[in-house]
XYZ file of C-alpha atoms in Angstrom:
634
model
C 172.236 142.420 81.436
C 168.609 143.453 81.935
C 167.730 142.187 78.445
C 169.219 138.724 79.199
C 167.234 138.484 82.475
C 164.048 139.537 80.688
C 164.578 136.920 77.973
C 165.128 134.241 80.643
C 161.938 135.205 82.448
C 159.960 135.150 79.195
C 161.342 131.701 78.348
C 160.444 130.334 81.756
C 156.928 131.771 81.445
C 156.577 130.305 77.976
C 157.692 126.867 79.160
C 155.269 127.136 82.042
C 152.500 127.867 79.600
C 153.472 124.902 77.407
C 153.602 122.400 80.261
C 150.676 123.653 82.413
C 147.408 121.638 82.429
C 144.451 123.712 81.233
C 141.625 124.010 83.750
C 138.626 121.676 83.363
C 135.338 123.500 83.115
C 132.266 121.610 84.248
C 129.299 121.618 81.899
C 126.149 122.962 83.502
C 122.748 121.357 82.871
C 119.189 121.849 84.113
C 116.723 119.017 84.706
C 113.003 119.728 85.125
C 111.178 117.701 87.775
C 107.641 117.826 89.235
C 107.675 120.292 92.137
C 107.003 117.591 94.723
C 110.315 115.987 93.732
C 112.396 119.138 94.036
C 114.134 118.130 97.284
C 114.870 114.544 96.275
C 116.215 115.840 92.956
C 118.564 118.263 94.705
C 119.705 115.533 97.102
C 120.429 113.154 94.224
C 122.231 115.702 92.083
C 124.505 116.564 95.025
C 125.124 112.914 95.853
C 127.875 112.395 93.277
C 129.654 115.721 92.671
C 131.750 115.920 89.537
C 134.160 118.370 87.949
C 132.745 117.305 84.587
C 129.084 118.222 84.959
C 126.685 119.918 87.367
C 122.927 119.459 87.238
C 120.461 122.029 88.585
C 116.889 120.996 89.472
C 114.150 123.185 87.971
C 110.665 122.565 89.425
C 107.569 122.277 87.249
C 104.000 121.600 88.273
C 104.183 118.102 86.780
C 105.713 116.337 83.777
C 103.247 117.972 81.408
C 104.559 121.393 82.435
C 108.141 120.120 82.385
C 107.691 119.301 78.704
C 106.848 122.971 78.123
C 109.723 124.125 80.330
C 112.224 121.981 78.423
C 110.769 123.024 75.084
C 111.037 126.713 76.067
C 114.688 126.283 77.167
C 114.023 127.014 80.834
C 115.485 123.547 81.451
C 117.552 121.208 79.268
C 116.098 117.760 79.883
C 113.775 115.581 81.978
C 113.058 111.947 82.854
C 110.235 110.434 80.801
C 107.994 107.449 80.211
C 107.202 106.431 76.608
C 103.822 108.109 77.054
C 105.587 111.416 77.806
C 107.597 110.894 74.615
C 104.285 110.666 72.778
C 103.138 114.023 74.179
C 106.496 115.537 73.124
C 106.059 114.050 69.650
C 102.651 115.724 69.347
C 104.050 119.029 70.692
C 107.253 119.572 68.757
C 108.778 116.276 67.682
C 111.763 117.779 65.835
C 112.933 119.660 68.906
C 113.121 116.757 71.374
C 115.491 113.798 71.510
C 115.804 110.748 73.766
C 119.529 110.519 74.588
C 119.773 107.937 77.421
C 117.559 105.065 78.524
C 116.782 103.376 81.830
C 117.094 99.635 81.196
C 117.071 96.564 83.393
C 120.241 94.918 84.645
C 118.882 91.714 83.062
C 118.630 93.144 79.564
C 120.953 96.156 79.272
C 121.369 95.619 75.521
C 117.694 95.075 74.651
C 116.400 97.765 72.307
C 112.964 97.868 73.950
C 111.499 97.150 77.373
C 108.476 95.073 76.354
C 108.521 92.816 73.322
C 104.986 91.591 72.796
C 104.710 88.190 71.124
C 102.224 85.463 70.220
C 103.215 81.998 71.407
C 101.671 78.839 69.893
C 102.199 75.076 69.916
C 104.594 73.902 67.192
C 102.000 71.445 65.876
C 99.252 74.085 65.948
C 97.172 74.629 62.777
C 97.426 78.396 63.353
C 99.321 79.813 60.359
C 97.823 83.292 60.140
C 96.181 85.831 62.402
C 92.837 84.873 60.832
C 93.337 81.337 62.172
C 92.993 82.688 65.713
C 89.220 82.733 65.224
C 87.622 80.087 67.434
C 90.821 79.261 69.320
C 91.546 79.330 73.078
C 93.580 82.325 74.255
C 95.760 83.098 77.274
C 96.324 86.717 78.361
C 98.334 88.511 81.042
C 95.219 90.298 82.332
C 92.370 92.669 81.554
C 93.538 96.099 80.339
C 97.246 95.232 80.485
C 99.567 96.352 77.704
C 101.109 93.177 76.248
C 98.264 90.780 76.996
C 95.276 92.989 76.193
C 95.894 96.413 74.609
C 98.464 95.235 72.067
C 96.478 92.195 70.852
C 93.273 94.208 70.503
C 95.099 97.048 68.707
C 96.842 94.745 66.238
C 94.007 92.278 65.663
C 91.593 95.144 65.099
C 94.036 96.690 62.622
C 94.077 93.403 60.669
C 90.296 93.069 60.782
C 90.376 89.968 62.991
C 88.937 91.634 66.092
C 85.645 93.495 65.616
C 83.621 95.741 67.896
C 79.881 95.197 68.005
C 77.851 98.004 66.389
C 74.852 97.538 68.695
C 74.265 101.024 70.200
C 72.476 99.531 73.198
C 75.653 97.787 74.416
C 77.791 99.795 76.871
C 81.088 100.766 75.250
C 83.299 98.916 77.753
C 81.315 95.746 77.093
C 81.965 95.958 73.341
C 85.602 94.902 73.731
C 84.618 91.996 75.952
C 81.978 90.874 73.449
C 84.521 91.176 70.624
C 86.978 88.950 72.486
C 84.200 86.537 73.462
C 83.213 86.205 69.802
C 86.818 85.766 68.642
C 87.941 83.135 71.161
C 85.938 80.132 72.374
C 87.697 80.145 75.760
C 90.199 82.462 77.410
C 91.811 83.492 80.654
C 91.537 87.267 81.093
C 91.579 88.079 84.801
C 91.005 91.486 86.377
C 88.320 94.057 87.140
C 86.035 94.411 84.126
C 84.364 97.313 85.912
C 85.154 99.309 89.074
C 81.558 98.624 90.103
C 81.521 95.206 91.822
C 78.010 94.376 90.680
C 78.726 95.228 87.033
C 82.035 93.360 87.238
C 80.269 90.185 88.383
C 77.545 90.569 85.773
C 80.045 90.961 82.914
C 82.043 87.922 84.008
C 78.866 85.883 84.185
C 77.708 87.097 80.767
C 81.106 86.448 79.142
C 82.064 83.409 81.179
C 84.122 81.976 78.310
C 86.674 84.755 78.885
C 87.409 83.252 82.304
C 87.049 79.554 81.390
C 90.810 78.851 81.203
C 91.640 80.543 84.497
C 92.610 78.663 87.641
C 89.494 80.007 89.329
C 86.962 80.859 86.571
C 84.306 82.004 89.049
C 86.649 84.596 90.565
C 88.567 85.460 87.364
C 90.829 87.881 89.225
C 94.315 88.146 90.684
C 96.018 86.119 92.003
C 95.571 83.376 89.411
C 98.031 80.719 88.315
C 97.289 81.452 84.675
C 97.566 85.257 84.776
C 100.539 87.560 84.318
C 103.419 87.194 81.887
C 104.483 83.717 82.983
C 100.927 82.660 83.844
C 99.822 83.194 80.246
C 102.533 80.736 79.144
C 101.418 78.202 81.785
C 97.858 78.587 80.518
C 99.079 77.610 77.023
C 101.284 74.755 78.209
C 99.210 73.284 81.040
C 95.613 74.343 80.634
C 94.569 73.792 77.031
C 95.321 77.202 75.526
C 96.056 77.520 71.805
C 97.736 80.912 71.889
C 99.407 83.056 74.566
C 99.986 86.815 74.488
C 103.016 87.698 76.615
C 106.566 89.048 76.241
C 109.885 87.570 75.177
C 111.832 87.708 78.433
C 109.279 85.515 80.211
C 109.289 82.982 77.364
C 113.057 82.756 77.754
C 112.790 82.346 81.520
C 110.028 79.746 81.253
C 112.023 77.556 78.871
C 115.433 78.217 80.480
C 116.863 80.187 77.549
C 119.454 82.991 77.773
C 118.145 86.375 78.937
C 120.119 89.379 77.711
C 123.755 88.877 78.695
C 122.855 86.128 81.146
C 123.438 82.526 80.052
C 120.713 79.925 80.020
C 119.308 79.240 83.485
C 117.097 76.483 84.899
C 113.649 76.695 83.325
C 110.742 77.932 85.442
C 108.416 75.636 83.483
C 108.472 71.961 82.576
C 107.778 72.129 78.820
C 110.273 71.610 76.010
C 111.153 74.783 74.117
C 111.274 72.836 70.850
C 107.529 72.196 71.084
C 106.592 75.902 70.850
C 106.979 78.678 68.310
C 106.352 82.386 67.853
C 103.527 83.323 65.493
C 104.552 86.354 63.438
C 102.264 89.100 62.188
C 102.599 87.824 58.594
C 101.588 84.296 59.612
C 105.089 82.804 59.543
C 106.573 80.978 62.545
C 109.860 81.172 64.396
C 111.349 78.797 66.975
C 111.454 80.179 70.522
C 115.119 79.229 70.684
C 115.902 81.890 68.068
C 115.137 85.558 67.578
C 111.520 86.422 68.314
C 109.186 88.161 65.892
C 107.520 90.820 67.990
C 104.465 92.728 66.878
C 104.719 95.663 69.267
C 107.270 96.898 71.781
C 107.233 99.366 74.638
C 110.272 101.642 74.716
C 112.321 102.008 77.875
C 111.940 104.950 80.213
C 114.702 107.455 79.705
C 115.954 111.024 79.532
C 114.789 113.443 76.849
C 116.274 116.847 75.998
C 115.534 119.816 73.780
C 117.443 120.528 70.576
C 119.958 122.895 72.189
C 121.607 119.968 73.990
C 122.510 118.047 70.807
C 126.158 119.032 70.758
C 126.864 118.452 74.447
C 125.273 115.214 75.637
C 128.463 113.364 76.558
C 129.289 114.738 80.020
C 125.636 114.720 81.035
C 125.221 111.082 80.015
C 128.143 110.034 82.187
C 126.977 112.129 85.142
C 123.482 110.631 84.944
C 124.969 107.139 85.174
C 126.810 108.107 88.361
C 123.797 109.884 89.842
C 121.501 106.957 89.087
C 123.746 104.412 90.798
C 124.146 106.669 93.826
C 120.376 107.234 93.872
C 119.795 103.542 94.533
C 121.004 104.213 98.078
C 118.613 107.104 98.681
C 116.773 106.773 101.986
C 113.256 107.316 100.622
C 112.796 104.549 98.055
C 109.330 105.752 97.008
C 110.559 109.235 96.171
C 113.538 107.790 94.316
C 111.121 105.608 92.366
C 109.251 108.714 91.239
C 112.569 109.914 89.839
C 112.497 106.616 87.866
C 115.303 105.145 89.997
C 115.070 101.403 90.585
C 117.678 99.070 92.093
C 117.151 96.604 89.228
C 117.860 99.198 86.527
C 120.742 101.210 85.131
C 121.250 104.130 82.736
C 122.400 103.205 79.223
C 123.716 105.842 76.811
C 122.097 105.799 73.388
C 124.674 105.768 70.616
C 122.530 108.138 68.615
C 119.793 110.269 70.224
C 116.425 109.684 68.579
C 113.357 111.832 68.000
C 110.423 110.655 70.149
C 108.085 110.123 67.169
C 110.606 107.974 65.333
C 111.349 106.033 68.502
C 107.679 105.227 69.146
C 106.996 104.378 65.508
C 109.927 101.977 65.336
C 108.599 100.259 68.454
C 105.089 100.130 66.909
C 104.024 101.654 70.213
C 102.493 104.791 68.739
C 99.647 102.633 67.378
C 99.057 101.207 70.843
C 98.859 104.660 72.448
C 96.558 105.920 69.704
C 94.185 102.974 70.089
C 90.666 104.399 70.041
C 89.186 101.760 72.290
C 85.521 100.846 72.310
C 84.242 104.424 72.307
C 83.245 106.108 69.056
C 82.697 109.597 70.460
C 84.703 112.463 71.984
C 83.775 114.163 75.257
C 83.210 117.863 74.606
C 84.434 119.477 77.814
C 83.274 123.087 78.271
C 85.258 125.508 80.466
C 84.794 129.192 81.220
C 88.200 130.930 81.169
C 91.533 130.729 79.366
C 93.442 129.216 82.311
C 90.787 126.496 82.579
C 91.127 125.919 78.823
C 94.879 125.426 79.247
C 94.290 122.930 82.046
C 91.634 121.087 80.057
C 93.948 120.794 77.050
C 96.784 119.598 79.288
C 94.482 116.994 80.828
C 93.444 115.922 77.326
C 97.089 115.311 76.326
C 97.975 113.479 79.530
C 94.824 111.339 79.463
C 95.145 110.367 75.800
C 98.790 109.343 76.229
C 97.767 107.120 79.159
C 95.021 105.294 77.139
C 92.082 107.061 78.794
C 89.153 106.913 76.391
C 86.939 108.505 75.181
C 89.272 111.437 74.670
C 88.453 115.018 75.601
C 87.872 118.013 73.356
C 88.001 121.372 75.144
C 85.599 124.254 74.462
C 85.746 127.819 75.828
C 82.539 129.690 76.734
C 81.107 131.518 79.744
C 79.610 129.439 82.580
C 76.117 130.305 81.360
C 77.009 129.500 77.751
C 78.635 126.205 78.770
C 75.526 125.148 80.655
C 73.362 126.093 77.689
C 75.695 124.239 75.290
C 75.470 121.076 77.393
C 71.673 121.377 77.493
C 71.532 121.760 73.687
C 73.956 118.912 72.921
C 76.670 121.309 71.757
C 78.887 120.153 74.630
C 78.817 117.122 76.926
C 80.304 118.205 80.243
C 80.605 121.257 82.441
C 82.141 121.307 85.923
C 80.332 123.644 88.300
C 81.100 124.827 91.828
C 78.536 125.148 94.604
C 77.580 128.731 93.784
C 76.932 127.692 90.152
C 74.462 124.865 90.869
C 71.568 127.265 90.217
C 72.787 127.705 86.636
C 72.786 123.932 86.200
C 69.202 123.697 87.460
C 68.145 126.502 85.137
C 69.375 124.474 82.156
C 68.010 121.144 83.395
C 71.468 119.632 83.934
C 72.149 116.703 86.257
C 75.278 115.906 88.269
C 76.952 112.556 87.592
C 80.252 112.915 89.484
C 81.209 114.772 92.652
C 84.550 115.701 94.135
C 85.599 113.878 97.270
C 87.793 115.581 99.854
C 90.070 114.168 102.529
C 88.279 113.010 105.680
C 89.739 115.859 107.741
C 89.011 118.518 105.111
C 85.971 120.037 106.846
C 85.384 123.401 108.508
C 84.880 123.406 112.250
C 84.130 125.878 115.039
C 86.791 125.984 117.766
C 86.526 127.639 121.201
C 88.425 127.659 124.441
C 87.018 125.164 126.909
C 86.273 127.851 129.485
C 83.789 129.625 127.162
C 80.270 129.115 128.552
C 77.613 127.660 126.252
C 75.209 130.584 126.775
C 77.964 132.933 125.548
C 78.203 131.019 122.248
C 74.791 132.336 121.195
C 76.270 135.836 121.194
C 79.870 134.997 120.325
C 81.847 136.882 117.713
C 83.479 134.877 114.912
C 86.965 134.845 113.483
C 87.208 133.412 109.954
C 88.794 134.043 106.564
C 86.259 135.941 104.458
C 88.334 135.247 101.328
C 87.716 131.510 101.711
C 84.180 130.746 100.517
C 84.013 127.520 102.519
C 85.004 129.332 105.728
C 82.389 131.996 104.976
C 79.697 129.361 104.412
C 80.591 127.685 107.714
C 80.300 131.062 109.449
C 76.880 131.613 107.840
C 75.729 128.240 109.154
C 77.027 129.042 112.644
C 75.121 132.345 112.623
C 71.969 130.560 111.523
C 72.305 127.955 114.294
C 72.686 130.629 116.943
C 69.504 132.329 115.670
C 71.196 135.276 113.967
C 71.122 134.400 110.225
C 73.160 136.647 107.952
C 73.808 136.994 104.224
C 77.356 136.662 102.853
C 77.962 140.410 102.680
C 76.769 140.890 106.254
C 78.775 138.147 107.936
C 81.336 139.758 110.237
C 84.768 138.393 111.097
C 86.490 139.814 114.176
C 90.209 139.422 114.694
C 89.721 138.478 118.340
C 86.510 136.527 117.731
C 85.649 134.018 120.454
C 84.743 131.272 117.939
C 87.344 130.435 115.325
C 86.123 128.908 112.051
C 89.020 126.856 110.667
C 89.713 123.782 108.576
C 90.177 120.628 110.628
C 93.355 119.967 108.612
C 94.930 122.951 110.366
C 94.022 121.893 113.900
C 96.865 121.285 116.308
C 96.649 119.418 119.581
C 95.513 121.834 122.252
C 94.106 120.592 125.555
C 92.537 123.991 126.198
C 90.311 123.952 123.100
C 87.345 121.949 121.821
C 84.882 121.832 118.951
C 81.401 123.323 118.950
C 78.815 121.141 117.201
C 75.720 122.371 115.354
C 73.537 121.709 118.419
C 76.111 123.665 120.493
C 77.315 120.602 122.329
C 81.092 120.211 122.639
C 83.488 117.540 121.439
C 87.225 116.975 121.318
C 89.288 118.330 118.436
C 89.590 114.832 117.020
C 85.836 114.386 116.493
C 85.503 116.726 113.500
C 83.798 114.113 111.296
C 80.496 114.432 113.184
C 81.003 117.840 114.766
C 81.555 120.472 112.096
C 79.982 123.355 110.210
C 80.852 122.294 106.679
C 78.230 124.004 104.516
C 79.585 123.975 100.960
C 78.265 121.814 98.137
C 80.957 119.803 96.344
C 82.187 120.782 92.900
C 80.387 118.468 90.491
C 80.383 117.268 86.888
C 77.111 118.068 85.112
C 75.610 116.607 81.921
C 72.339 117.171 80.113
C 69.263 115.383 81.347
C 68.465 112.345 79.233
C 71.964 111.889 77.794
C 72.325 108.462 76.122
C 73.677 105.662 78.289
C 76.756 105.137 76.095
C 77.743 108.808 76.178
C 77.160 108.889 79.933
C 79.174 105.714 80.407
C 82.067 107.264 78.484
C 81.964 110.481 80.499
C 82.000 108.660 83.822
C 84.639 106.193 82.643
C 87.077 108.820 81.313
C 86.804 111.250 84.201
C 87.005 108.604 86.929
C 89.947 106.992 85.114
C 91.666 110.391 84.938
C 91.036 111.011 88.644
C 92.297 107.513 89.478
C 95.524 108.085 87.539
C 96.118 111.782 88.225
C 94.358 112.409 91.556
C 95.956 113.103 94.949
C 98.713 110.575 95.703
C 97.754 108.607 92.585
C 100.255 106.628 90.522
C 100.601 109.302 87.845
C 100.005 112.478 89.857
C 103.542 113.530 88.870
C 102.524 113.281 85.221
C 99.537 115.629 85.579
C 98.180 117.190 88.764
C 94.448 117.003 88.199
C 93.814 118.470 91.659
C 96.202 121.215 92.709
C 97.232 124.743 91.792
C 97.513 124.761 88.003
C 99.136 128.175 87.635
C 100.600 130.337 90.435
C 97.879 132.626 91.728
C 95.025 130.720 90.065
C 93.151 128.594 92.570
C 90.629 125.809 91.960
C 90.916 125.735 88.172
C 88.106 123.448 86.907
C 88.459 121.209 89.964
C 89.171 122.095 93.585
C 92.850 122.196 94.518
C 92.210 120.076 97.605
C 89.980 117.435 95.977
C 91.214 113.852 96.263
C 89.127 111.946 93.702
C 85.811 111.868 91.840
C 82.947 109.642 92.920
C 79.770 108.747 91.049
C 76.490 110.325 92.074
C 75.128 106.883 92.956
C 77.917 106.523 95.553
C 77.763 110.146 96.702
C 76.300 110.784 100.158
C 75.368 114.480 100.408
C 76.482 116.148 103.614
C 74.595 119.369 102.987
C 71.267 120.103 101.336
C 71.183 122.258 98.183
C 68.046 124.134 99.280
C 69.622 124.845 102.660
C 72.788 126.084 100.908
C 70.772 128.515 98.783
C 68.999 129.780 101.906
C 72.331 130.352 103.675
C 73.679 132.241 100.673
C 70.477 134.296 100.462
C 69.870 132.996 96.943
C 66.134 132.470 97.425
């Protein structure tokens, strides 16, 4: 009897095992994001929970560090631009793969984002790239990818575009002269130089480059004949012989199908049958057919390390869901930094591709590697291994973003760096205020200075009921570990007639006068600022009532450096600060100003710097001789 019952139980259990549904185990993944995007990442990854996949957000300093984090298996993947793919290709190409792309809703099946083309009149005598000599050209704008960088890269490769060898010509001007010599008239709008006076002078000197624009005298945005569609209008309406633009705007202009969308009303008035694509080999193709492109820009996308190769599937589907949900995120700007755009969607790649192969197929690697008009490298000297790491990271980020001349990083002591710059063994050294004396010793000159936020100054704060005569004897409360706070305290002591050297300056916990950064001030009706003449002002008037007494960190070069080398130094470093500075477009790619490694402050540049400004635009707020006196350096 017991045996029969046992057999029945075993049968029931066996049947239960046969017919039960096995549990579904969610795959776990880790995405690396710049630390400033940690919260938005966590919000987005929680927005569409799934039993198929979970995604954990791992913070990195910026995308450059995320590449290392993914490569070292501390995270599995990250969101990337094509330029980040290039850095990965140079790091460890075989161990990265692009597995999903972020494409537009208009062209979800297009292999590449930008397809750069040359558009000509059907009856044009242009039958080779060499025939472009002496013609009239239409461009999207100065410095832009499809209308400027790609044509110069490709035409230079074919020997059609040439840079002038005259060493007296500034490097930036060489490209403009090359274009001016190649084309009789053009429309290339934009800022030829960040300096307004130089910008006007260059446009006057190379007036033919603006001759086809709607407003040749201004030659800047907005202009009817600029941009992707404007370049086509310039060809059709304003006498151009050739236009450099991209395929999607040709299709829109002539009312041709775009991606999966059927033909729509044309944005232009010309007949598509009157225009053709000029191919790199000199052949022609009708615009109504498949274009011959001579360079493409890959889509943004998601890139993983090699360990993810066997388990992309669930992640790819989860990313699609997350991306669509992310379009509803409350902070659109933060979502944008996560590469989320309402006009885009995530498309799974059928076969993940190595970044180097991807860029080569797009002919975009050549565009990134374009040398530009500079024929030299900036030898950047730093004084410790952490600074060397940051310099090399900056070099990678800057090169991938077309900043030229490129940097080469050297490691020496501060004294050796200054000597190397003096002896033309290096080009640049960045020195802080207490290192200016070394620069003077080696006859170096500053060409760029850090700029801080308007409220980033040290002030003296007291309670309103403190009498003025007491201030002359007042004790101070400041952070001795902060050199700027110490310098402000030294200045306060000097102003009250009790000068002290750095080692002698005393901070008292209950000091009557508090030396603090104006950034840290909070509204307090019972407090006010003490000015250098011991008058009082409200807490909001820190700009002209402070004790800031620190010289800015500055970029130094050797005295008498050639104008072209100097131009390259200023151009590259200001371009880097413009792209990677505080709140800049690509700060998430590389934080030029900010803590580079935990525990290491002010590596090369100050953590709280905002941008770099030229010495000609720099207005000193504190005298170097006075600084040395305060620091007892005399």
